[in-house]
Structures are given as C-alpha cells and as structure tokens.
Short mmCIF file of C-alpha atoms in Angstrom, two decimals:
data_model
loop_
_atom_site.label_atom_id
_atom_site.label_comp_id
_atom_site.label_asym_id
_atom_site.label_seq_id
_atom_site.Cartn_x
_atom_site.Cartn_y
_atom_site.Cartn_z
CA UNK N 745 0.00 0.00 0.00
CA UNK N 746 1.00 3.39 -0.31
CA UNK N 747 1.02 6.76 1.37
CA UNK N 748 0.48 10.20 0.95
CA UNK N 749 1.72 13.74 1.35
CA UNK N 750 1.94 15.53 4.64
CA UNK N 751 1.42 19.09 3.53
CA UNK N 752 -0.82 21.08 1.21
CA UNK N 753 2.25 22.81 -0.14
CA UNK N 754 2.45 26.00 1.88
CA UNK N 755 5.84 27.61 1.43
CA UNK N 756 8.14 26.46 4.24
CA UNK N 757 10.60 28.71 6.06
CA UNK N 758 14.29 27.87 5.79
CA UNK N 759 14.41 26.15 9.17
CA UNK N 760 11.95 23.52 7.81
CA UNK N 761 14.03 22.72 4.75
CA UNK N 762 14.98 19.42 6.40
CA UNK N 763 11.31 18.53 6.89
CA UNK N 764 10.60 19.03 3.18
CA UNK N 765 13.67 16.99 2.21
CA UNK N 766 12.56 14.08 4.41
CA UNK N 767 9.11 14.24 2.85
CA UNK N 768 10.70 14.21 -0.59
CA UNK N 769 12.71 11.07 0.14
CA UNK N 770 9.56 9.44 1.52
CA UNK N 771 7.52 10.07 -1.64
CA UNK N 772 10.37 8.66 -3.72
CA UNK N 773 10.94 5.59 -1.55
CA UNK N 774 7.32 4.57 -1.23
CA UNK N 775 7.29 3.64 -4.92
CA UNK N 776 9.63 0.70 -4.22
CA UNK N 777 6.63 -1.25 -2.95
CA UNK N 778 3.78 0.50 -4.75
CA UNK N 779 5.29 -0.30 -8.13
CA UNK N 780 4.43 -3.99 -7.71
CA UNK N 781 0.79 -3.11 -7.06
CA UNK N 782 0.77 -0.91 -10.17
CA UNK N 783 2.44 -3.56 -12.34
CA UNK N 784 0.85 -6.88 -11.41
CA UNK N 785 -1.89 -8.58 -9.34
CA UNK N 786 -1.90 -6.94 -5.92
CA UNK N 787 -1.07 -9.86 -3.63
CA UNK N 788 2.31 -10.11 -5.36
CA UNK N 789 3.34 -7.11 -3.27
CA UNK N 790 3.66 -9.30 -0.19
CA UNK N 791 4.10 -12.76 -1.76
CA UNK N 792 6.48 -12.91 -4.76
CA UNK N 793 5.44 -16.51 -5.48
CA UNK N 794 1.96 -15.20 -6.27
CA UNK N 795 3.11 -13.40 -9.42
CA UNK N 796 6.14 -11.72 -10.93
CA UNK N 797 8.79 -14.27 -10.00
CA UNK N 798 10.24 -15.49 -6.69
CA UNK N 799 13.64 -16.87 -7.70
CA UNK N 800 16.95 -15.38 -8.76
CA UNK N 801 16.91 -11.63 -9.38
CA UNK N 802 13.19 -11.53 -8.56
CA UNK N 803 13.78 -13.03 -5.11
CA UNK N 804 16.51 -10.50 -4.44
CA UNK N 805 14.22 -7.67 -5.54
CA UNK N 806 11.58 -8.86 -3.08
CA UNK N 807 14.06 -9.39 -0.23
CA UNK N 808 15.77 -6.02 -0.66
CA UNK N 809 12.48 -4.15 -1.08
CA UNK N 810 11.06 -5.98 1.94
CA UNK N 811 13.99 -5.04 4.17
CA UNK N 812 14.60 -1.52 2.88
CA UNK N 813 11.24 -0.27 1.67
CA UNK N 814 8.24 -2.27 2.89
CA UNK N 815 6.29 0.09 5.14
CA UNK N 816 9.33 2.19 6.09
CA UNK N 817 8.66 5.07 3.72
CA UNK N 818 4.96 4.83 4.40
CA UNK N 819 5.82 5.03 8.11
CA UNK N 820 7.98 8.07 7.40
CA UNK N 821 5.14 9.60 5.39
CA UNK N 822 2.75 9.00 8.26
CA UNK N 823 5.05 10.65 10.79
CA UNK N 824 5.45 13.59 8.43
CA UNK N 825 1.68 13.84 8.13
CA UNK N 826 1.45 14.16 11.91
CA UNK N 827 4.27 16.72 11.96
CA UNK N 828 2.65 18.82 9.24
CA UNK N 829 -0.68 18.67 11.04
CA UNK N 830 0.92 20.60 13.92
CA UNK N 831 2.87 22.89 11.61
CA UNK N 832 -0.27 24.01 9.77
CA UNK N 833 -2.30 24.30 12.99
CA UNK N 834 0.42 26.48 14.53
CA UNK N 835 0.50 28.69 11.45
CA UNK N 836 -3.28 29.01 11.49
CA UNK N 837 -3.19 30.11 15.12
CA UNK N 838 -0.49 32.70 14.46
CA UNK N 839 -2.44 34.14 11.52
CA UNK N 840 -5.62 34.54 13.59
CA UNK N 841 -7.47 31.56 12.09
CA UNK N 842 -9.14 28.71 13.93
CA UNK N 843 -6.74 25.73 13.78
CA UNK N 844 -9.53 23.15 14.11
CA UNK N 845 -11.51 24.71 11.28
CA UNK N 846 -8.46 24.82 9.03
CA UNK N 847 -7.50 21.25 9.87
CA UNK N 848 -10.89 19.65 9.38
CA UNK N 849 -11.43 21.53 6.12
CA UNK N 850 -8.13 20.05 4.92
CA UNK N 851 -9.10 16.55 6.05
CA UNK N 852 -12.55 16.75 4.44
CA UNK N 853 -11.12 17.80 1.09
CA UNK N 854 -8.32 15.23 1.39
CA UNK N 855 -10.98 12.57 1.88
CA UNK N 856 -12.63 13.64 -1.38
CA UNK N 857 -9.29 13.53 -3.20
CA UNK N 858 -8.71 10.07 -1.78
CA UNK N 859 -12.05 8.72 -2.93
CA UNK N 860 -11.50 10.04 -6.45
CA UNK N 861 -7.97 8.63 -6.44
CA UNK N 862 -9.04 5.20 -5.14
CA UNK N 863 -11.92 4.60 -7.54
CA UNK N 864 -10.92 6.48 -10.69
CA UNK N 865 -7.11 6.12 -10.69
CA UNK N 866 -5.58 3.54 -8.33
CA UNK N 867 -7.13 1.37 -5.62
CA UNK N 868 -4.01 1.41 -3.41
CA UNK N 869 -4.88 4.90 -2.16
CA UNK N 870 -3.79 5.95 1.33
CA UNK N 871 -5.40 9.42 1.38
CA UNK N 872 -8.76 8.22 2.72
CA UNK N 873 -7.06 6.48 5.65
CA UNK N 874 -4.94 9.56 6.35
CA UNK N 875 -7.92 11.87 6.22
CA UNK N 876 -9.99 9.80 8.64
CA UNK N 877 -7.09 9.07 10.99
CA UNK N 878 -5.97 12.69 10.84
CA UNK N 879 -9.36 13.80 12.10
CA UNK N 880 -8.75 11.80 15.27
CA UNK N 881 -5.04 12.58 15.64
CA UNK N 882 -5.79 16.32 15.74
CA UNK N 883 -7.25 15.85 19.21
CA UNK N 884 -3.63 15.70 20.39
CA UNK N 885 -2.68 19.05 18.84
CA UNK N 886 -2.01 20.76 22.17
CA UNK N 887 -0.98 17.63 24.09
CA UNK N 888 2.54 17.41 25.55
CA UNK N 889 4.91 15.61 23.17
CA UNK N 890 5.81 13.03 25.83
CA UNK N 891 2.14 12.05 26.04
CA UNK N 892 1.83 11.83 22.26
CA UNK N 893 4.91 9.63 21.98
CA UNK N 894 3.79 7.41 24.87
CA UNK N 895 0.35 6.83 23.36
CA UNK N 896 1.93 6.11 19.98
CA UNK N 897 4.34 3.57 21.43
CA UNK N 898 1.56 1.90 23.42
CA UNK N 899 -0.53 1.56 20.26
CA UNK N 900 2.42 -0.08 18.49
CA UNK N 901 2.90 -2.40 21.47
CA UNK N 902 -0.77 -3.32 21.23
CA UNK N 903 -0.38 -4.16 17.55
CA UNK N 904 2.62 -6.34 18.34
CA UNK N 905 0.84 -8.21 21.14
CA UNK N 906 -2.33 -8.62 19.09
CA UNK N 907 -0.41 -10.00 16.11
CA UNK N 908 1.67 -12.44 18.14
CA UNK N 909 -1.35 -13.68 20.09
CA UNK N 910 -3.20 -14.23 16.82
CA UNK N 911 -0.21 -16.15 15.45
CA UNK N 912 0.01 -18.35 18.56
CA UNK N 913 -3.71 -19.12 18.50
CA UNK N 914 -3.79 -19.99 14.81
CA UNK N 915 -0.58 -22.03 15.05
CA UNK N 916 -2.13 -23.99 17.95
CA UNK N 917 -5.24 -24.52 15.86
CA UNK N 918 -3.09 -25.76 12.95
CA UNK N 919 -1.26 -28.26 15.15
CA UNK N 920 -4.46 -29.39 16.86
CA UNK N 921 -6.22 -29.96 13.54
CA UNK N 922 -3.69 -32.66 12.65
CA UNK N 923 -4.15 -34.60 15.90
CA UNK N 924 -6.62 -37.42 16.43
CA UNK N 925 -9.62 -36.33 18.51
CA UNK N 926 -8.79 -32.65 17.95
CA UNK N 927 -10.92 -29.97 19.56
CA UNK N 928 -13.66 -29.24 16.97
CA UNK N 929 -13.45 -25.51 17.68
CA UNK N 930 -9.71 -25.44 17.02
CA UNK N 931 -10.22 -27.36 13.79
CA UNK N 932 -12.94 -24.93 12.76
CA UNK N 933 -10.70 -21.96 13.57
CA UNK N 934 -7.90 -23.38 11.43
CA UNK N 935 -10.20 -24.12 8.49
CA UNK N 936 -11.71 -20.65 8.74
CA UNK N 937 -8.25 -19.06 8.69
CA UNK N 938 -7.14 -21.10 5.67
CA UNK N 939 -10.27 -20.11 3.79
CA UNK N 940 -10.00 -16.40 4.61
CA UNK N 941 -6.23 -16.19 4.09
CA UNK N 942 -6.28 -17.94 0.71
CA UNK N 943 -4.78 -15.48 -1.82
CA UNK N 944 -7.23 -16.79 -4.45
CA UNK N 945 -4.83 -17.44 -7.30
CA UNK N 946 -7.81 -18.22 -9.49
CA UNK N 947 -8.52 -14.49 -9.48
CA UNK N 948 -5.23 -13.64 -11.22
CA UNK N 949 -6.75 -14.12 -14.68
CA UNK N 950 -9.61 -11.78 -13.82
CA UNK N 951 -7.21 -9.04 -12.66
CA UNK N 952 -5.05 -9.43 -15.75
CA UNK N 953 -8.06 -9.21 -18.05
CA UNK N 954 -9.46 -6.20 -16.21
CA UNK N 955 -6.32 -4.09 -16.06
CA UNK N 956 -5.24 -5.05 -19.58
CA UNK N 957 -8.63 -4.09 -20.95
CA UNK N 958 -10.46 -0.80 -21.41
CA UNK N 959 -10.86 1.88 -18.75
CA UNK N 960 -14.30 0.46 -17.96
CA UNK N 961 -12.79 -3.00 -17.47
CA UNK N 962 -10.12 -1.61 -15.14
CA UNK N 963 -12.70 0.45 -13.28
CA UNK N 964 -14.73 -2.66 -12.44
CA UNK N 965 -11.70 -4.47 -10.96
CA UNK N 966 -10.40 -1.32 -9.25
CA UNK N 967 -13.75 -0.65 -7.58
CA UNK N 968 -13.84 -4.08 -5.96
CA UNK N 969 -10.25 -3.69 -4.78
CA UNK N 970 -10.85 -0.17 -3.44
CA UNK N 971 -13.86 -1.34 -1.45
CA UNK N 972 -11.77 -4.16 0.06
CA UNK N 973 -8.97 -1.74 0.94
CA UNK N 974 -11.28 0.76 2.57
CA UNK N 975 -13.39 -1.73 4.52
CA UNK N 976 -10.73 -4.28 5.51
CA UNK N 977 -7.14 -3.11 5.01
CA UNK N 978 -7.69 0.44 6.26
CA UNK N 979 -9.46 -0.85 9.34
CA UNK N 980 -6.49 -3.09 10.14
CA UNK N 981 -4.00 -0.28 9.44
CA UNK N 982 -5.80 2.36 11.51
CA UNK N 983 -4.08 1.67 14.83
CA UNK N 984 -0.49 1.77 13.56
CA UNK N 985 -1.31 4.76 11.32
CA UNK N 986 -2.60 6.70 14.31
CA UNK N 987 0.41 5.58 16.36
CA UNK N 988 2.91 6.89 13.82
CA UNK N 989 1.02 10.15 13.35
CA UNK N 990 1.18 10.78 17.09
CA UNK N 991 4.88 9.92 17.19
CA UNK N 992 5.46 12.27 14.27
CA UNK N 993 3.64 15.03 16.15
CA UNK N 994 5.83 14.46 19.20
CA UNK N 995 9.02 14.48 17.13
CA UNK N 996 7.95 17.73 15.49
CA UNK N 997 7.45 19.35 18.90
CA UNK N 998 10.88 18.08 19.94
CA UNK N 999 12.47 19.65 16.84
CA UNK N 1000 13.59 16.39 15.21
CA UNK N 1001 12.27 17.12 11.71
CA UNK N 1002 13.36 20.77 11.87
CA UNK N 1003 16.99 19.72 12.21
CA UNK N 1004 17.50 21.22 15.67
CA UNK N 1005 18.99 18.13 17.32
CA UNK N 1006 22.73 17.74 17.65
CA UNK N 1007 24.62 15.93 14.89
CA UNK N 1008 25.56 13.27 17.44
CA UNK N 1009 21.87 12.65 18.18
CA UNK N 1010 21.08 12.31 14.48
CA UNK N 1011 24.02 9.95 13.93
CA UNK N 1012 22.88 7.80 16.86
CA UNK N 1013 19.39 7.66 15.33
CA UNK N 1014 20.84 6.83 11.92
CA UNK N 1015 22.82 3.97 13.50
CA UNK N 1016 19.55 2.05 13.90
CA UNK N 1017 19.39 1.54 10.12
CA UNK N 1018 21.97 -1.28 9.75
CA UNK N 1019 20.79 -2.85 13.01
CA UNK N 1020 17.19 -2.93 11.80
CA UNK N 1021 18.24 -4.26 8.39
CA UNK N 1022 20.04 -7.10 10.18
CA UNK N 1023 16.81 -7.82 12.03
CA UNK N 1024 15.11 -8.49 8.72
CA UNK N 1025 17.44 -11.36 7.77
CA UNK N 1026 15.69 -14.02 9.91
CA UNK N 1027 12.28 -12.74 8.80
CA UNK N 1028 13.27 -13.07 5.14
CA UNK N 1029 14.59 -16.59 5.79
CA UNK N 1030 11.41 -17.56 7.64
CA UNK N 1031 9.09 -16.24 4.94
CA UNK N 1032 11.10 -17.92 2.18
CA UNK N 1033 11.31 -21.24 4.04
CA UNK N 1034 7.54 -21.33 4.54
CA UNK N 1035 6.86 -20.06 1.00
CA UNK N 1036 5.24 -16.90 2.28
CA UNK N 1037 2.56 -18.76 4.21
CA UNK N 1038 -0.19 -16.44 5.53
CA UNK N 1039 0.38 -17.79 9.05
CA UNK N 1040 4.06 -16.79 8.91
CA UNK N 1041 3.09 -13.36 7.60
CA UNK N 1042 1.01 -12.68 10.72
CA UNK N 1043 4.06 -13.08 12.95
CA UNK N 1044 6.56 -11.33 10.68
CA UNK N 1045 4.21 -8.40 10.15
CA UNK N 1046 3.72 -7.99 13.89
CA UNK N 1047 7.48 -8.04 14.47
CA UNK N 1048 8.45 -5.61 11.75
CA UNK N 1049 5.47 -3.30 12.22
CA UNK N 1050 6.26 -2.52 15.85
CA UNK N 1051 9.92 -3.39 16.33
CA UNK N 1052 11.68 -2.66 13.05
CA UNK N 1053 9.76 -0.31 10.74
CA UNK N 1054 9.51 2.72 13.07
CA UNK N 1055 13.24 2.66 13.81
CA UNK N 1056 14.11 2.38 10.13
CA UNK N 1057 11.77 5.26 9.30
CA UNK N 1058 13.47 7.45 11.91
CA UNK N 1059 16.91 6.28 10.80
CA UNK N 1060 16.15 7.24 7.21
CA UNK N 1061 14.90 10.64 8.35
CA UNK N 1062 18.08 11.20 10.35
CA UNK N 1063 20.25 10.32 7.34
CA UNK N 1064 18.36 12.77 5.13
CA UNK N 1065 18.65 15.54 7.74
CA UNK N 1066 22.38 14.90 8.12
CA UNK N 1067 22.80 15.03 4.34
CA UNK N 1068 20.95 18.33 3.99
CA UNK N 1069 22.84 19.89 6.89
CA UNK N 1070 26.20 18.72 5.53
CA UNK N 1071 26.01 21.14 2.61
CA UNK N 1072 27.29 18.47 0.23
CA UNK N 1073 25.67 18.09 -3.17
CA UNK N 1074 23.42 21.13 -2.58
CA UNK N 1075 21.80 20.69 -5.98
CA UNK N 1076 20.56 17.21 -5.06
CA UNK N 1077 19.41 18.45 -1.66
CA UNK N 1078 17.42 21.19 -3.41
CA UNK N 1079 15.77 18.54 -5.56
CA UNK N 1080 14.76 16.50 -2.49
CA UNK N 1081 13.34 19.64 -0.86
CA UNK N 1082 11.32 20.57 -3.94
CA UNK N 1083 10.07 17.01 -4.37
CA UNK N 1084 8.90 17.06 -0.76
CA UNK N 1085 7.14 20.39 -1.12
CA UNK N 1086 5.23 18.87 -4.04
CA UNK N 1087 4.64 15.49 -2.34
CA UNK N 1088 0.89 15.61 -2.98
CA UNK N 1089 1.34 16.26 -6.69
CA UNK N 1090 4.13 13.70 -6.92
CA UNK N 1091 2.07 11.06 -5.12
CA UNK N 1092 -1.01 11.54 -7.31
CA UNK N 1093 1.11 12.14 -10.40
CA UNK N 1094 2.90 8.84 -9.84
CA UNK N 1095 -0.44 7.04 -9.76
CA UNK N 1096 -1.57 8.71 -12.98
CA UNK N 1097 1.66 8.00 -14.86
CA UNK N 1098 2.08 4.43 -13.58
CA UNK N 1099 -1.50 3.42 -14.35
CA UNK N 1100 -1.05 4.83 -17.85
CA UNK N 1101 2.11 2.76 -18.21
CA UNK N 1102 0.61 -0.50 -16.96
CA UNK N 1103 -3.14 -0.41 -17.65
CA UNK N 1104 -4.71 -1.38 -20.96
CA UNK N 1105 -6.00 2.13 -21.67
CA UNK N 1106 -2.32 3.22 -21.65
CA UNK N 1107 0.73 1.21 -22.68
CA UNK N 1108 -0.78 -2.02 -21.35
CA UNK N 1109 2.28 -3.42 -19.57
CA UNK N 1110 0.21 -4.88 -16.70
CA UNK N 1111 1.48 -8.31 -15.69
CA UNK N 1112 4.21 -8.49 -18.32
CA UNK N 1113 7.24 -7.34 -16.30
CA UNK N 1114 9.14 -9.43 -13.79
CA UNK N 1115 9.71 -7.98 -10.34
CA UNK N 1116 13.28 -6.84 -10.97
CA UNK N 1117 12.28 -5.15 -14.23
CA UNK N 1118 9.85 -2.94 -12.33
CA UNK N 1119 12.84 -1.24 -10.73
CA UNK N 1120 13.63 0.31 -14.11
CA UNK N 1121 10.25 2.04 -14.01
CA UNK N 1122 10.94 3.13 -10.42
CA UNK N 1123 14.23 4.70 -11.47
CA UNK N 1124 12.48 6.54 -14.29
CA UNK N 1125 9.79 7.87 -11.96
CA UNK N 1126 12.40 9.00 -9.44
CA UNK N 1127 14.23 10.90 -12.17
CA UNK N 1128 10.97 12.47 -13.29
CA UNK N 1129 10.01 13.64 -9.79
CA UNK N 1130 13.46 15.02 -9.05
CA UNK N 1131 13.61 16.73 -12.43
CA UNK N 1132 10.27 18.51 -12.63
CA UNK N 1133 9.58 19.57 -9.03
CA UNK N 1134 12.17 22.32 -8.63
CA UNK N 1135 11.62 24.07 -12.00
CA UNK N 1136 7.89 24.02 -11.32
CA UNK N 1137 8.30 25.64 -7.89
CA UNK N 1138 10.65 28.22 -9.39
CA UNK N 1139 7.64 29.46 -11.37
CA UNK N 1140 4.63 28.57 -9.26
CA UNK N 1141 3.80 28.95 -5.57
CA UNK N 1142 2.49 25.39 -5.24
CA UNK N 1143 2.40 22.07 -7.00
CA UNK N 1144 -0.76 21.69 -9.11
CA UNK N 1145 -2.54 19.34 -6.72
CA UNK N 1146 -1.29 21.26 -3.65
CA UNK N 1147 -2.84 24.38 -5.15
CA UNK N 1148 -6.12 22.58 -5.86
CA UNK N 1149 -6.21 21.06 -2.35
CA UNK N 1150 -5.42 24.40 -0.70
CA UNK N 1151 -8.04 26.22 -2.79
CA UNK N 1152 -10.70 23.60 -2.04
CA UNK N 1153 -9.93 23.58 1.71
CA UNK N 1154 -10.09 27.40 1.89
CA UNK N 1155 -13.15 27.74 -0.30
CA UNK N 1156 -11.54 30.14 -2.75
CA UNK N 1157 -8.93 30.07 -5.48
CA UNK N 1158 -5.45 30.68 -4.17
CA UNK N 1159 -2.68 32.59 -6.00
CA UNK N 1160 -0.88 30.14 -8.26
CA UNK N 1161 1.97 31.92 -10.04
CA UNK N 1162 4.84 33.38 -8.12
CA UNK N 1163 4.83 37.15 -7.91
CA UNK N 1164 8.49 37.44 -6.85
CA UNK N 1165 11.67 35.51 -7.65
CA UNK N 1166 12.23 32.42 -5.53
CA UNK N 1167 15.19 32.46 -3.17
CA UNK N 1168 18.07 30.06 -3.57
CA UNK N 1169 16.98 27.32 -1.17
CA UNK N 1170 20.52 26.00 -0.77
CA UNK N 1171 21.59 29.13 1.09
#
C-alpha cells in the first residue's frame, strides 16, 4: 500500500528545509513497494510466489524491497503527516485563524481527493485512511509531546501483542487440527483461517483481463479492490497509522524534523538503520522457508510493524537531515526539498503516470514485467520527480494538486503563479 503527502504545499521557512527533504525522500521511496501493485496482481506485493517471480533476481528484488522499503517510507510519510498537522495548525493560530476549522477543512477535502484517487485512478490509495485518521489525531494538537509519543508507542505495542497472540492461536489450531480427537473448535478456527487467508490465485486471470482491458474493465476491478482496501485493510492499518502520526507530532514538537537536534543525536538515530536491516534477515529466511505462508506473515508483520519499521523510518529521516545539513551536493538536496514540497502532486502524479504505463488504456504493460524489471520504471519515476519539481516551484507557488487542495480547503482560489523571484533554497 501506499502513502500520501503531509502538507498542502504552503511555502516552508528555511528552518523547515529538512522537513521538506525528508518528505521528498519518503515520496520517492514509497514507490519501491507500490510499483508492484501498479504492475501486477496486488497480492504479489507481499508474496512474490503469487506473481512476478520469486527466484533469482526476482527473489533479491523482493528481499531487498522488503527489508529496505516495505512500510518504512509509508511510516515516514505518516510521521510527516502528523508533523505537518501541527505545523499548519500552529501557522493558522499565528495568523488569527481557527486551527480546528483549518484542519478539518483540509481533512474533508483530502478525503474527497482520496475517494476520487481510489476509484478512478488507483485502488491502493492511502489518502482516505490519512484523512480519517488525521481527524482523530488532531485531538492531540495541544498535548505534551511526551504524552503523544507514549500513546503512539503503546498503540504499536498493542499491535505487536495482538499480532503475536493471533499467530500463537492460529498455530495452535493448525497443530491441533492434525491430531486425532482434535478440539472441533480449534479445527474450525484453522479451516476458517485457511479459507480467509487464501490469496485466491484463481482471481489472477480476472485481474489481468481487467487491467489489460479498457478503462471500464479496469474500473470494475479497481472498484472491488478499493472497497476491500477501505473496509478491511484500512481498518487493520488504523491503529499503527494513528500511532505513527502521534509519534510524528511528538518528534515535530521536539524539533527532530526541523533539524534542531545535535549531529551526534542524528548519527545515533541513523545507526539504527543497519541494526534494523540485520533484524530483517531471519524474517526473510522464515518467509522464504515457509513459501510466504499467511500464518508466517502474521508473525513477521507484527514483528516488523512494531519493532523494526519505526526505527528504520526514523533512521532514514536522520540520514536525510544529516545530508541536507552537511552542505554536500546542494543541488541534489534542493531537488529533495522541492520534491517534498510537491509530495501531494508527486504522489497523485505517480499514480496517474504508472496506471497509464501499466493499464490497458495506456501502454498495457500490466502483468508483463518481472519484479526486478519494475525497478527500471521506479528509477524513471524517481528521475521524473526530481527533475520537474524544482523548476515548477521556481515558477509557481504550489504544486498543481497542492494548489487545488489548498483552494478547495479554503473555499476560494489561491494565488498560483509566483509574484516574486524564488530564493536560492541552498543558502
């Protein structure tokens, strides 16, 4: 699944240059996983044996994407969403507006964007989940950051405990179902799990036909998938999404995303990256050994969701902040900053371009590429985002979708073209 932008594109002061750069890296990185959902039947995103290849270069693509990208950039996006919620609320208060009114207007319009995105463009939308979760997270706007972080960590702990308990129960049911005189309830629980967790490989042909066909054909398949995402997947993802938003809000209050921590603190945070990557090795081995069994996925998801992903997300953010503050390759840093300021346009633009590449009403590549070949498309999209964002912002005040979102949330058209030259953001 994917993610979403954290800001409607309001021009950021220099001290928040690091925040925009982190957001830019997040919108680039999230495509590492989303590309599989664009290119082939959706379950292949988590199980490479489902479609797209699971041996050789394809296995390595899955393993590397699983360790480096799976959920980490979405987690970073989610934290940034929480951070930007406070940033915009603070700005509203300083300008004499009502922060709650501004926030809920943004969330309501974001919800509309998400529904259009999910049903008319790509079913893997995350905007609807962000809009609904953001409405609840705003309750913590004035809460102390320690409280926000504590609640977020407790929610992640709950997800871990819930996942591991579910794994233990279902594993016990699996073992019991093979024993003579097994408890009928345990047998029923195991059979129910097998039935519900079946990835339904017989549906692959239907997805291929739908997304390789006309827009109407794709719309029919996309609608069913979007309904499933919004009624099942989003409900499951709500707790950890809220947790990461609250943690992002706390980190914003503590100055993490603004680059105010010491370099030593950022380096210590960045040091979690190789440690967390090492933690993925046994998970990758376990999933491969069990051929990506749904039961194994329950345990591995619980472990990485609460114990590995958040630390990797923070480690990535720390690395980006250190890079921006180093002053090295200022041109590349400027590109990350611009890409982040246009995260909404880049997120939606990626969906539009990728669906035109893969769906039948475009180039029709759906289901034809192997997993590793999809990385070529990712590289092209990265180059496109890094190339167009800065020149656009040199001429316009907002990205196109940021401008539309901001205008809709405020109930009037906002100025679009720049009226004065843009400053050199690398200074």
